[in-house]
Short mmCIF file of C-alpha atoms in Angstrom, two decimals:
data_model
loop_
_atom_site.label_atom_id
_atom_site.label_comp_id
_atom_site.label_asym_id
_atom_site.label_seq_id
_atom_site.Cartn_x
_atom_site.Cartn_y
_atom_site.Cartn_z
CA MET V 1 -25.09 -3.86 15.98
CA ASP V 2 -21.30 -3.69 16.18
CA LYS V 3 -19.65 -0.78 14.44
CA ARG V 4 -17.86 -1.78 11.25
CA GLN V 5 -14.11 -1.45 11.23
CA ARG V 6 -12.57 1.22 9.03
CA ALA V 7 -9.76 0.67 6.52
CA LEU V 8 -7.67 3.27 4.69
CA VAL V 9 -6.00 2.35 1.40
CA THR V 10 -3.51 4.84 -0.04
CA GLY V 11 -3.47 4.88 -3.81
CA GLY V 12 -6.80 3.09 -3.69
CA SER V 13 -8.36 4.32 -6.91
CA ARG V 14 -6.73 1.94 -9.40
CA GLY V 15 -4.82 -1.29 -9.88
CA ILE V 16 -3.72 -3.13 -6.75
CA GLY V 17 -5.26 -0.45 -4.56
CA ARG V 18 -8.69 -0.85 -6.10
CA ALA V 19 -8.54 -4.66 -5.78
CA ILE V 20 -7.66 -4.27 -2.09
CA CYS V 21 -10.53 -1.81 -1.57
CA VAL V 22 -13.00 -4.26 -3.10
CA MET V 23 -11.60 -7.12 -1.01
CA LEU V 24 -12.02 -5.06 2.15
CA ALA V 25 -15.60 -4.22 1.24
CA LYS V 26 -16.38 -7.90 0.69
CA ASN V 27 -15.06 -8.52 4.21
CA GLY V 28 -17.37 -5.91 5.73
CA TYR V 29 -14.99 -2.96 6.20
CA ASP V 30 -15.93 0.65 5.60
CA VAL V 31 -13.30 1.69 3.07
CA ILE V 32 -11.47 5.02 2.87
CA ILE V 33 -10.10 5.42 -0.66
CA ASN V 34 -7.14 7.76 -0.91
CA TYR V 35 -6.27 9.28 -4.27
CA ARG V 36 -4.14 12.15 -5.49
CA ASN V 37 -5.47 13.30 -8.90
CA ASN V 38 -7.71 10.78 -10.63
CA GLU V 39 -11.07 11.54 -9.05
CA ASN V 40 -13.02 9.66 -11.73
CA ALA V 41 -11.16 6.43 -10.96
CA ALA V 42 -11.65 6.99 -7.24
CA VAL V 43 -15.39 7.47 -7.71
CA GLU V 44 -15.55 4.23 -9.69
CA THR V 45 -13.77 2.40 -6.88
CA LYS V 46 -16.19 3.91 -4.36
CA LYS V 47 -19.14 2.60 -6.41
CA GLU V 48 -17.63 -0.90 -6.47
CA VAL V 49 -17.03 -0.79 -2.72
CA GLU V 50 -20.56 0.33 -1.89
CA GLN V 51 -22.08 -2.57 -3.84
CA TYR V 52 -21.22 -4.69 -0.79
CA GLY V 53 -23.35 -2.66 1.62
CA VAL V 54 -20.49 -0.81 3.31
CA LYS V 55 -19.52 2.84 3.35
CA GLY V 56 -17.05 4.12 0.79
CA GLU V 57 -15.26 7.39 1.50
CA LEU V 58 -12.97 9.41 -0.75
CA LEU V 59 -9.97 11.09 0.85
CA LYS V 60 -7.85 13.23 -1.46
CA PHE V 61 -4.26 13.92 -0.47
CA ASP V 62 -0.74 13.51 -1.84
CA VAL V 63 1.12 11.01 0.36
CA SER V 64 4.41 12.82 -0.35
CA ASP V 65 3.08 16.01 1.29
CA PHE V 66 3.63 15.64 5.04
CA LYS V 67 1.47 18.49 6.32
CA LEU V 68 -1.45 17.75 4.01
CA THR V 69 -1.37 13.99 4.66
CA PHE V 70 -1.13 14.35 8.44
CA LYS V 71 -3.83 17.02 8.61
CA THR V 72 -6.28 15.18 6.31
CA ILE V 73 -5.97 11.85 8.16
CA GLU V 74 -6.16 13.44 11.62
CA GLU V 75 -9.31 15.37 10.68
CA ASP V 76 -10.92 12.21 9.30
CA ILE V 77 -10.14 10.29 12.49
CA GLU V 78 -11.55 13.09 14.67
CA LYS V 79 -14.75 13.09 12.62
CA ASN V 80 -15.28 9.37 11.95
CA GLY V 81 -13.19 7.42 14.47
CA ASN V 82 -10.00 5.39 14.48
CA ILE V 83 -8.64 3.61 11.44
CA ASP V 84 -8.35 -0.10 12.18
CA VAL V 85 -6.59 -1.24 9.02
CA LEU V 86 -4.06 0.75 6.99
CA ILE V 87 -2.81 -0.39 3.60
CA LEU V 88 0.16 1.60 2.28
CA ASN V 89 -0.20 1.04 -1.44
CA ALA V 90 0.51 4.40 -3.10
CA GLY V 91 3.71 4.24 -5.11
CA MET V 92 5.50 5.54 -8.16
CA ARG V 93 8.39 4.74 -10.49
CA LYS V 94 10.71 6.92 -12.50
CA ASP V 95 13.15 4.47 -14.05
CA VAL V 96 16.46 5.81 -15.34
CA LEU V 97 20.07 4.67 -15.15
CA PHE V 98 21.71 6.10 -12.04
CA PRO V 99 24.43 8.17 -13.81
CA LEU V 100 21.63 9.98 -15.66
CA MET V 101 19.22 10.29 -12.72
CA SER V 102 18.19 13.80 -11.72
CA GLU V 103 17.65 15.01 -8.17
CA GLU V 104 13.95 15.36 -8.94
CA GLU V 105 13.70 11.76 -10.18
CA TRP V 106 15.37 10.59 -6.99
CA ASN V 107 13.36 12.75 -4.59
CA ASN V 108 9.94 12.18 -6.15
CA VAL V 109 10.22 8.41 -5.89
CA VAL V 110 11.72 8.43 -2.40
CA ASP V 111 9.10 10.89 -1.13
CA VAL V 112 6.13 8.84 -2.39
CA ASN V 113 7.43 5.34 -1.68
CA TYR V 114 9.46 5.83 1.48
CA LYS V 115 8.89 9.11 3.31
CA SER V 116 5.14 8.61 3.03
CA PHE V 117 5.45 5.73 5.52
CA PHE V 118 6.02 8.26 8.30
CA TYR V 119 3.52 10.76 6.91
CA THR V 120 0.70 8.20 6.73
CA VAL V 121 1.37 5.83 9.61
CA ARG V 122 2.15 8.49 12.23
CA PRO V 123 -1.39 9.94 12.48
CA VAL V 124 -2.96 6.45 12.41
CA ILE V 125 -0.78 4.48 14.82
CA LYS V 126 -1.78 6.41 17.95
CA GLY V 127 -5.38 5.28 17.69
CA MET V 128 -4.34 1.69 17.02
CA PHE V 129 -2.02 1.81 20.00
CA HIS V 130 -4.69 3.05 22.40
CA GLN V 131 -7.41 0.66 21.21
CA ARG V 132 -4.92 -2.21 21.34
CA PHE V 133 -5.67 -3.36 17.82
CA GLY V 134 -4.51 -2.55 14.33
CA ARG V 135 -3.34 -4.05 11.08
CA ILE V 136 -0.87 -2.32 8.77
CA VAL V 137 0.21 -3.80 5.45
CA VAL V 138 2.88 -2.14 3.34
CA ILE V 139 2.93 -2.88 -0.38
CA SER V 140 6.64 -2.94 -1.23
CA SER V 141 8.11 -4.75 -4.25
CA THR V 142 10.40 -7.57 -5.27
CA ALA V 143 12.64 -4.68 -6.32
CA GLY V 144 12.98 -3.94 -2.61
CA LEU V 145 14.47 -7.40 -2.06
CA THR V 146 16.95 -7.43 -4.92
CA GLY V 147 18.65 -4.83 -7.09
CA MET V 148 17.12 -3.83 -10.40
CA PRO V 149 18.94 -1.91 -13.15
CA GLY V 150 17.48 1.50 -13.81
CA GLN V 151 15.66 1.45 -10.48
CA VAL V 152 18.16 2.65 -7.89
CA ASN V 153 15.60 5.17 -6.65
CA TYR V 154 12.67 2.71 -6.70
CA SER V 155 14.55 -0.26 -5.25
CA SER V 156 16.11 1.75 -2.43
CA SER V 157 12.76 3.32 -1.49
CA LYS V 158 11.04 -0.07 -1.43
CA PHE V 159 13.91 -1.58 0.56
CA GLY V 160 13.79 1.30 3.04
CA VAL V 161 10.10 0.94 3.73
CA ILE V 162 10.64 -2.74 4.54
CA GLY V 163 13.10 -1.74 7.25
CA ALA V 164 10.68 0.84 8.60
CA ALA V 165 7.83 -1.66 8.75
CA LYS V 166 9.95 -4.33 10.43
CA SER V 167 11.11 -1.90 13.11
CA LEU V 168 7.62 -0.58 13.76
CA ALA V 169 6.30 -4.14 14.04
CA ILE V 170 8.58 -4.75 17.01
CA GLU V 171 7.54 -1.52 18.73
CA VAL V 172 3.78 -2.11 18.55
CA ALA V 173 3.42 -5.91 18.74
CA ARG V 174 2.49 -5.87 22.44
CA ARG V 175 -0.51 -3.73 21.59
CA ASN V 176 -1.90 -6.28 19.13
CA VAL V 177 -0.88 -4.13 16.17
CA ASN V 178 0.61 -6.19 13.36
CA VAL V 179 2.75 -4.68 10.62
CA ASN V 180 3.63 -6.77 7.57
CA ILE V 181 4.93 -6.28 4.06
CA VAL V 182 3.78 -7.67 0.71
CA ALA V 183 6.37 -7.59 -2.07
CA PRO V 184 4.75 -8.07 -5.49
CA GLY V 185 6.69 -9.09 -8.57
CA PHE V 186 5.38 -8.38 -12.04
CA VAL V 187 1.68 -7.57 -11.74
CA ASP V 188 -0.53 -6.44 -14.59
CA THR V 189 -1.31 -2.82 -13.64
CA GLU V 190 -1.05 0.61 -15.21
CA MET V 191 2.34 1.05 -13.54
CA THR V 192 3.76 -1.98 -15.36
CA GLU V 193 1.87 -1.42 -18.61
CA GLY V 194 4.97 -0.07 -20.35
CA ASP V 195 7.09 -3.02 -19.21
CA LEU V 196 4.55 -5.58 -20.39
CA LYS V 197 3.56 -3.96 -23.67
CA ASP V 198 6.45 -5.25 -25.77
CA ARG V 199 8.20 -7.66 -23.38
CA LYS V 200 5.40 -9.78 -21.93
CA ASP V 201 6.55 -13.07 -23.47
CA GLU V 202 10.15 -12.40 -22.44
CA ILE V 203 9.13 -11.54 -18.87
CA VAL V 204 6.86 -14.58 -18.52
CA LYS V 205 9.78 -16.85 -19.44
CA GLN V 206 11.70 -15.48 -16.43
CA ILE V 207 8.87 -16.31 -14.00
CA PRO V 208 8.82 -19.93 -12.73
CA SER V 209 5.02 -19.85 -12.52
CA ARG V 210 4.94 -18.80 -16.19
CA ARG V 211 2.38 -16.04 -15.78
CA ILE V 212 2.08 -12.38 -14.86
CA GLY V 213 0.51 -11.70 -11.47
CA THR V 214 -2.94 -10.22 -11.06
CA VAL V 215 -4.10 -7.52 -8.67
CA GLU V 216 -6.26 -10.16 -6.99
CA ASP V 217 -3.13 -12.20 -6.22
CA ILE V 218 -1.93 -9.30 -4.09
CA ALA V 219 -5.32 -8.56 -2.53
CA ASN V 220 -5.65 -12.20 -1.45
CA VAL V 221 -2.44 -12.03 0.57
CA VAL V 222 -3.47 -8.73 2.15
CA GLU V 223 -6.79 -10.35 3.08
CA PHE V 224 -4.90 -13.03 5.00
CA LEU V 225 -2.61 -10.54 6.74
CA ILE V 226 -5.48 -8.47 8.14
CA SER V 227 -7.42 -11.52 9.33
CA GLU V 228 -7.31 -13.32 12.66
CA LYS V 229 -5.67 -16.25 10.87
CA SER V 230 -2.45 -14.22 10.73
CA SER V 231 -2.58 -12.84 14.28
CA TYR V 232 0.82 -14.37 15.16
CA ILE V 233 2.54 -12.96 12.06
CA THR V 234 4.19 -9.55 12.22
CA GLY V 235 7.28 -7.89 10.76
CA GLN V 236 7.36 -10.31 7.83
CA VAL V 237 7.80 -9.88 4.09
CA ILE V 238 5.66 -12.06 1.84
CA ALA V 239 6.88 -12.05 -1.76
CA VAL V 240 4.11 -12.57 -4.32
CA ASN V 241 6.07 -13.00 -7.52
CA GLY V 242 5.51 -16.44 -9.00
CA GLY V 243 8.91 -17.61 -7.75
CA VAL V 244 10.96 -15.12 -9.73
CA PHE V 245 12.98 -14.29 -6.61
CA THR V 246 13.09 -16.61 -3.58
#
């Protein structure tokens, strides 16, 4: 029996991350679910994953902490083997107009959304490189493709990670390691709950598809990008936003 491939999803306990974890399980991957604080949500995701006859594993670390992230991932690889698929989904927002933005509000968002690319990918990419196979998908945002008021920190971090992913894609393509980016628009998650609470009708009117995205919409695109059907696609950004920005 062939060994199942392993997939790590950062921020995998809720929302888009949970939907991606479930999708991976349905496709036969053993799923490593990263979380920072919400252990109950992570356990629930693990239960959903294991319903599909695969192994679910919880891996607690803060992606903005370089030493902890690197050490935790390296130890897991030494114990359980290489990670074949990496989904960089963990993210955060702290929206505030730039003239009022504090250093903490800037640094927290940049550390989680942008610096974590290096912290997370660096310990994983070596194994992918040597085994001559790997799939990395970065969950960015439509805000990383166009400016958004009140989101200078968020937009710049999501834009920066696109540049990082595109550059890495060129470096590792010869080793059959593909790196792509998914840029969601408005998706119904806990992160966007505040936006949608009082403005849902207004937001929907701005979306050509006339609906808010679902977490499954994002997971479906990730499913394609990790499959053999996308083997000739790397360094690309796929916007999943209902046509709100083309």
